[in-house]
Amino acid sequence: IYQWALRNRSDAFNEIWEQRNPEAKATKLREAKAIGAMAKRFSDTTFYHLYYYDFRGRKCPTTASLHEQGSDLARGLLQKETPRTIGERGLFWMFVMLANYWAGDSGRDDGLKTDKIPLQDRFMWAEDNLEIFLSYAESPKVNQGWMKADKPWQFLATCIEVRNAFREENPWDYQSR
């Protein structure tokens, strides 16, 4: 999906296409291509990050671009090596993550975005829109609404994980990465 979206200048990369400064646009495009190249190179393999502590004591990865502190694209492409059973609470948090990554209109009278409403309301919002999210996971090239999310790549990755969980007899038995 990443390669298709970049090649077709899709809305998932609006942060690149909407840049007015040509140097900034070139830099963001170069970063997106570098992340894709690294992800392709390490696809289906386990790799580790080397970290260092800066002068303030913050932990930072030395890996360029493809790491969990990177861009939305980098975070959306990464998976953990060891899968974990999500359980009922995990399914709740996956729904909350959908609302957080969407960060758009919640349909409430107060006008709050989905990442600003109470956790239970985020869960209910995601539950109410579950069929739409499953359609994004099934056909992301056709159902492109996921590209309107604040964090489209993490949102799509979560939609895919939720779809995979619901393919199980009991969704909370799903082994997520």
CSV table of C-alpha atoms in Angstrom, one decimal, residues 31-163:
chain,number,residue,atom,x,y,z
A,31,GLU,CA,12.6,10.5,4.0
A,32,ALA,CA,9.4,8.6,2.9
A,33,LYS,CA,11.4,6.7,0.2
A,34,ALA,CA,14.2,5.9,2.7
A,35,ILE,CA,11.7,4.5,5.2
A,36,GLY,CA,10.1,2.4,2.5
A,37,ALA,CA,13.5,1.1,1.3
A,38,MET,CA,14.5,0.2,4.8
A,39,ALA,CA,11.1,-1.5,5.5
A,40,LYS,CA,11.4,-3.5,2.3
A,41,ARG,CA,14.9,-4.5,3.1
A,42,PHE,CA,14.0,-5.7,6.7
A,43,SER,CA,10.6,-7.1,5.8
A,44,ASP,CA,10.0,-10.5,7.5
A,45,THR,CA,13.2,-10.2,9.5
A,46,THR,CA,14.0,-9.3,13.1
A,47,PHE,CA,16.1,-6.2,13.6
A,48,TYR,CA,17.1,-4.2,16.6
A,49,HIS,CA,17.7,-0.5,17.3
A,50,LEU,CA,20.7,0.9,19.1
A,51,TYR,CA,19.9,3.7,21.5
A,52,TYR,CA,21.8,6.4,23.3
A,53,TYR,CA,21.0,8.8,26.0
A,54,ASP,CA,21.3,12.5,25.2
A,55,PHE,CA,22.6,15.1,27.6
A,56,ARG,CA,19.1,15.4,29.2
A,57,GLY,CA,18.8,11.7,29.8
A,58,ARG,CA,16.3,11.1,27.0
A,59,LYS,CA,16.6,7.7,25.2
A,60,CYS,CA,17.0,8.2,21.4
A,61,PRO,CA,17.4,5.7,18.6
A,62,THR,CA,20.5,5.9,16.4
A,63,THR,CA,18.7,4.3,13.5
A,64,ALA,CA,17.8,6.7,10.8
A,65,SER,CA,14.1,7.1,10.0
A,66,LEU,CA,12.6,3.6,10.6
A,67,HIS,CA,12.1,3.5,14.3
A,68,GLU,CA,9.2,3.8,16.8
A,69,GLN,CA,10.0,7.5,17.5
A,70,GLY,CA,9.9,8.3,13.8
A,71,SER,CA,7.2,9.6,11.5
A,72,ASP,CA,3.7,8.2,11.2
A,73,LEU,CA,4.8,6.2,8.2
A,74,ALA,CA,7.7,4.6,10.1
A,75,ARG,CA,5.4,3.8,13.1
A,76,GLY,CA,2.7,2.4,10.8
A,77,LEU,CA,5.2,0.0,9.2
A,78,LEU,CA,6.8,-1.4,12.3
A,79,GLN,CA,5.7,-4.6,14.1
A,80,LYS,CA,7.1,-6.2,17.2
A,81,GLU,CA,8.8,-9.6,16.8
A,82,THR,CA,6.9,-11.5,19.5
A,83,PRO,CA,3.1,-11.5,19.1
A,84,ARG,CA,1.0,-11.1,22.3
A,85,THR,CA,-2.6,-12.2,22.9
A,86,ILE,CA,-4.6,-9.0,23.2
A,87,GLY,CA,-7.4,-10.1,25.5
A,88,GLU,CA,-10.6,-8.1,26.1
A,89,ARG,CA,-8.7,-5.0,27.4
A,90,GLY,CA,-6.4,-5.1,24.4
A,91,LEU,CA,-9.3,-5.0,22.0
A,92,PHE,CA,-10.7,-2.0,24.0
A,93,TRP,CA,-7.3,-0.2,23.6
A,94,MET,CA,-7.1,-1.0,19.8
A,95,PHE,CA,-10.5,0.7,19.4
A,96,VAL,CA,-9.2,3.7,21.5
A,97,MET,CA,-6.1,3.8,19.2
A,98,LEU,CA,-8.3,4.0,16.2
A,99,ALA,CA,-10.0,7.1,17.6
A,100,ASN,CA,-6.6,8.6,18.6
A,101,TYR,CA,-5.1,8.1,15.2
A,102,TRP,CA,-8.2,9.4,13.4
A,103,ALA,CA,-8.2,12.6,15.5
A,104,GLY,CA,-11.0,14.0,13.5
A,105,ASP,CA,-14.7,14.8,13.8
A,106,SER,CA,-16.4,12.7,16.5
A,107,GLY,CA,-19.9,13.7,15.5
A,108,ARG,CA,-20.5,15.2,18.9
A,109,ASP,CA,-22.4,18.4,19.6
A,110,ASP,CA,-19.4,19.8,21.5
A,111,GLY,CA,-17.2,19.6,18.4
A,112,LEU,CA,-14.4,17.7,20.1
A,113,LYS,CA,-12.1,15.5,18.0
A,114,THR,CA,-12.0,11.8,18.5
A,115,ASP,CA,-8.6,12.0,20.3
A,116,LYS,CA,-10.0,14.5,22.9
A,117,ILE,CA,-13.2,12.7,24.0
A,118,PRO,CA,-13.3,10.4,27.0
A,119,LEU,CA,-11.8,6.9,26.6
A,120,GLN,CA,-15.2,5.1,26.8
A,121,ASP,CA,-16.6,7.5,24.1
A,122,ARG,CA,-13.6,6.8,21.9
A,123,PHE,CA,-14.2,3.1,22.2
A,124,MET,CA,-17.9,3.5,21.4
A,125,TRP,CA,-17.1,5.8,18.4
A,126,ALA,CA,-14.7,3.1,17.0
A,127,GLU,CA,-17.3,0.4,17.6
A,128,ASP,CA,-20.0,2.4,15.8
A,129,ASN,CA,-17.7,2.8,12.8
A,130,LEU,CA,-16.2,-0.7,12.8
A,131,GLU,CA,-17.6,-1.7,9.5
A,132,ILE,CA,-16.0,1.3,7.8
A,133,PHE,CA,-12.7,0.5,9.4
A,134,LEU,CA,-12.9,-3.1,8.3
A,135,SER,CA,-13.5,-1.9,4.8
A,136,TYR,CA,-10.4,0.2,4.9
A,137,ALA,CA,-8.4,-2.8,6.0
A,138,GLU,CA,-9.9,-5.0,3.3
A,139,SER,CA,-9.5,-2.6,0.4
A,140,PRO,CA,-7.3,0.4,1.3
A,141,LYS,CA,-6.8,1.3,-2.4
A,142,VAL,CA,-10.6,1.5,-3.0
A,143,ASN,CA,-11.8,2.7,0.3
A,144,GLN,CA,-9.4,5.6,0.8
A,145,GLY,CA,-11.2,7.3,3.7
A,146,TRP,CA,-8.3,6.2,6.0
A,147,MET,CA,-6.1,8.7,4.3
A,148,LYS,CA,-8.1,11.5,6.0
A,149,ALA,CA,-6.9,10.4,9.4
A,150,ASP,CA,-4.5,12.6,11.3
A,151,LYS,CA,-2.0,9.7,11.4
A,152,PRO,CA,-3.1,7.7,8.3
A,153,TRP,CA,-0.4,5.0,8.4
A,154,GLN,CA,-0.9,4.1,12.1
A,155,PHE,CA,-4.6,4.3,11.6
A,156,LEU,CA,-4.5,1.9,8.6
A,157,ALA,CA,-2.2,-0.5,10.5
A,158,THR,CA,-4.6,-0.5,13.4
A,159,CYS,CA,-7.6,-1.1,11.1
A,160,ILE,CA,-5.7,-4.2,9.7
A,161,GLU,CA,-5.0,-5.5,13.2
A,162,VAL,CA,-8.6,-5.1,14.2
A,163,ARG,CA,-9.7,-6.9,11.0
